[in-house]
Short mmCIF file of C-alpha atoms and ligand atoms in Angstrom, two decimals:
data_model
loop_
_atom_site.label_atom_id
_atom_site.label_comp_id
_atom_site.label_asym_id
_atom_site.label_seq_id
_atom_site.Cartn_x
_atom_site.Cartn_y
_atom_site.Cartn_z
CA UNK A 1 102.79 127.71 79.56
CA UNK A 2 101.67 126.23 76.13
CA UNK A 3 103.69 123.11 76.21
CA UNK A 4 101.40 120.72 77.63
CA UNK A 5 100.09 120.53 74.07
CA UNK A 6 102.52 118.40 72.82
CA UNK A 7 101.50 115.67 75.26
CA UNK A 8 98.27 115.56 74.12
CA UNK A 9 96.66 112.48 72.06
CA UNK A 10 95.78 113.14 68.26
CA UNK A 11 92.41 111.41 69.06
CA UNK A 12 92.14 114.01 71.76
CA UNK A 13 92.63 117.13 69.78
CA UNK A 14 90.61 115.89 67.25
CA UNK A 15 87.53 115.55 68.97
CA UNK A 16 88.02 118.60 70.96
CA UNK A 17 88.71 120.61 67.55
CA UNK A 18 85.25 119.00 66.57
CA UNK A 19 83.42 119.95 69.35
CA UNK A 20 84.88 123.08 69.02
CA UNK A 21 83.82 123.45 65.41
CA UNK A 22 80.27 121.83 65.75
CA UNK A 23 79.87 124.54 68.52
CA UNK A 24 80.91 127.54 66.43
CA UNK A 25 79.98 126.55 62.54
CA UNK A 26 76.26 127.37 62.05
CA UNK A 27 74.79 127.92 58.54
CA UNK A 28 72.72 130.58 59.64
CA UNK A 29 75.31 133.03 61.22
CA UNK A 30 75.41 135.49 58.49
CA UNK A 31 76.42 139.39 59.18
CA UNK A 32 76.20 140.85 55.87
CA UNK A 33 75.87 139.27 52.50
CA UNK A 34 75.29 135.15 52.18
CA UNK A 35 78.71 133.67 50.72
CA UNK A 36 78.32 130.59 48.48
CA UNK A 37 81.07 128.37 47.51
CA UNK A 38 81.98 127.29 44.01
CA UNK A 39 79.54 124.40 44.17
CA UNK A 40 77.27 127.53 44.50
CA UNK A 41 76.30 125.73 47.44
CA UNK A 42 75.83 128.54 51.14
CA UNK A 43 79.23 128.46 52.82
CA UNK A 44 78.66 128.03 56.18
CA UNK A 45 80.96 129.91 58.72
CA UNK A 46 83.84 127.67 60.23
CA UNK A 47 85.88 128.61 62.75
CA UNK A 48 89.78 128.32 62.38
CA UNK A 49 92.10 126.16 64.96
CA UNK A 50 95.31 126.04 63.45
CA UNK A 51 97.94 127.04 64.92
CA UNK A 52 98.55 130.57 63.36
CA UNK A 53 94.72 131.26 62.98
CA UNK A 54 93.29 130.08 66.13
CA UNK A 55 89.24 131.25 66.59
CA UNK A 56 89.31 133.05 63.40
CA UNK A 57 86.17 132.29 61.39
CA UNK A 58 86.06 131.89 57.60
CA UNK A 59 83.81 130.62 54.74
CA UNK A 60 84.03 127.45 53.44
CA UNK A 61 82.75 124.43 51.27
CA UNK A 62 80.00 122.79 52.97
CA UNK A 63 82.29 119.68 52.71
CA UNK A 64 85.44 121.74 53.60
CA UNK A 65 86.43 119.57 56.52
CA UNK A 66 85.92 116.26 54.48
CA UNK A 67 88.20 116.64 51.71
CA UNK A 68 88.24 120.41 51.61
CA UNK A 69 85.38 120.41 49.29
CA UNK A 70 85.63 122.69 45.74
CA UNK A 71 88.18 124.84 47.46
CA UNK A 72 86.13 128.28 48.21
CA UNK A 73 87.92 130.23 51.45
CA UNK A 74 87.35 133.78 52.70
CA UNK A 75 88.07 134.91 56.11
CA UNK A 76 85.45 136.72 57.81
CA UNK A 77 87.52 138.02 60.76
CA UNK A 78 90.27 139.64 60.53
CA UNK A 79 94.00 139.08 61.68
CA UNK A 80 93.93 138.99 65.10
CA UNK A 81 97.31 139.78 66.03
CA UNK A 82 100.02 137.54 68.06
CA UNK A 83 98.88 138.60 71.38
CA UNK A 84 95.66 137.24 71.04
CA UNK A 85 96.46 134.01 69.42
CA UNK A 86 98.93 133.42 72.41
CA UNK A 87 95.99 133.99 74.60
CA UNK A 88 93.59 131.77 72.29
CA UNK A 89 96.11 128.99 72.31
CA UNK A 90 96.24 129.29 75.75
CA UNK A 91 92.81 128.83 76.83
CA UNK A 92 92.70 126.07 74.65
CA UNK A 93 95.72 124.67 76.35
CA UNK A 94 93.10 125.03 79.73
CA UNK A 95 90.32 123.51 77.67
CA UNK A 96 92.53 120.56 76.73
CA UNK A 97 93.53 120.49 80.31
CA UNK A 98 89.96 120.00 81.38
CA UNK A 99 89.09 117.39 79.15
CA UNK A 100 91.98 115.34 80.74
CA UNK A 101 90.43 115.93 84.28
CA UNK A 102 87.28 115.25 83.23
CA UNK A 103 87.73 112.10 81.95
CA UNK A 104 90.16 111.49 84.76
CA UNK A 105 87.08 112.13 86.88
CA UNK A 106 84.79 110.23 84.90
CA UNK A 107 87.43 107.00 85.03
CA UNK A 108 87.17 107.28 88.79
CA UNK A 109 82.98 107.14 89.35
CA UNK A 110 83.21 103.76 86.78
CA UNK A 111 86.23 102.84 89.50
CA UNK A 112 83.86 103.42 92.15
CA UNK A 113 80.98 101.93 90.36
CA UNK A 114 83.50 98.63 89.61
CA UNK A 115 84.13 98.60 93.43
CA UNK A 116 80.45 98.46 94.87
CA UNK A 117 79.79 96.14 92.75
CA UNK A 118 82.54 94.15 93.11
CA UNK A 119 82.38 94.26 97.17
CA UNK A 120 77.98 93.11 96.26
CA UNK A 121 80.01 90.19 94.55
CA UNK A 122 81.99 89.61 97.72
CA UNK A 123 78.93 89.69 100.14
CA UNK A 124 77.10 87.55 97.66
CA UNK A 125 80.56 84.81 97.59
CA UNK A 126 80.57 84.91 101.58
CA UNK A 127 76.89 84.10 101.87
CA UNK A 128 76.96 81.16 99.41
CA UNK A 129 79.78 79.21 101.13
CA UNK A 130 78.06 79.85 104.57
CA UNK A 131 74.99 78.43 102.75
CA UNK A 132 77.22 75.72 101.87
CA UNK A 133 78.75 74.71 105.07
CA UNK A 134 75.41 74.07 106.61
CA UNK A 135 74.43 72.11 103.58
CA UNK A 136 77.75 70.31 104.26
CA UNK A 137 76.79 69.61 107.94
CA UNK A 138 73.23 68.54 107.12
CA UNK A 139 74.74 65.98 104.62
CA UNK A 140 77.57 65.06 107.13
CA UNK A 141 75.02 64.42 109.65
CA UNK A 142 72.58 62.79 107.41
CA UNK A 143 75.22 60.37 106.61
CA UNK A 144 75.97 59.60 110.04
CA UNK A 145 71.91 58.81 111.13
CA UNK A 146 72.48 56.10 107.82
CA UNK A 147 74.85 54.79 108.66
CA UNK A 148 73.74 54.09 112.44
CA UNK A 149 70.79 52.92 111.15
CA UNK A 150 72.62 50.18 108.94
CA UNK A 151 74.75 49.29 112.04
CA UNK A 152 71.17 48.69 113.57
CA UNK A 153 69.71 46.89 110.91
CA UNK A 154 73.04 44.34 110.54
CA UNK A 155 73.24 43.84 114.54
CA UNK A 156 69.10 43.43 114.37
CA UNK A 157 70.03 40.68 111.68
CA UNK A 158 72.85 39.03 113.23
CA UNK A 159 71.04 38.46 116.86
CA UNK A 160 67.78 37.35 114.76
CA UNK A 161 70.26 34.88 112.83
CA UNK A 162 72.06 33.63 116.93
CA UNK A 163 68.50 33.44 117.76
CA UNK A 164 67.13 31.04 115.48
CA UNK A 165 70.46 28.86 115.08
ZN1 ZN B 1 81.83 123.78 47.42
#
């Protein structure tokens, strides 16, 4: 049931691990006594998603997710037993899982978006080479009423020319 994890991008489970942690680390979550890190700077509460602590919350640097800051860690939650992390891992398998479908999802409304648009483009093609063809026939026939009229002009001049020799 877990194994769809290993199909999953790095990019992916990055930015769902962040989302996850932005979600769940919050300075101001404090049951009990404020913890400050050897920077004596507060240690905000993180939570945990490795793979043998997933969900568990501890204390950290403030820049513990940068370069792991001055090193201060203390759990705040106990072990939480194998049972549970299967069924941690799990839901985060179905959280993954969404993501994918969502974005799926999302990929198709831009499809659909490309499409209207696209047939707009189409409509607006069509509409410009019927625009063209009667430009084309008003030329054509232009040409033709010139041309007559030349032909009338040059006869006009040759039985003027008959006339007077
Ligand atoms: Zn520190």
């Amino acid at each position: 049931m877990a194994s769809s994890s290993t199909s999953t991008g790095r990019a992916e489970k990055a930015r769902r691990k962040v989302v996850l942690l932005r979600r769940h680390s919050c300075k101001e979550q404090y049951e009990g006594p404020r913890r400050y890190c050897h920077h004596n700077l507060l240690a905000p509460r993180w939570t945990s998603w490795s793979e043998g602590n997933p969900g568990r919350r501890f204390y950290g640097c403030p820049n513990y997710y940068q370069d792991g800051g001055c090193g201060y860690f203390a759990w705040h939650d106990g072990g939480f037993g194998a049972r549970a992390n299967e069924v941690i891992k799990e839901l985060l398998n179905d959280i993954e899982n969404l993501y994918k479908e969502n974005n799926h999802l999302r990929r198709g409304d831009a499809c659909a978006k490309w499409y209207e648009e696209l047939v707009a483009l189409e409509r607006e093609v069509m509409k410009m080479k019927s625009d063209f063809l009667v430009k084309e026939s008003e030329l054509k026939n232009v040409q033709c009423k010139f041309k007559l009229a030349l032909a009338t002009l040059l006869l006009t001049w040759v039985l003027l020319l008959l006339m007077y020799l």
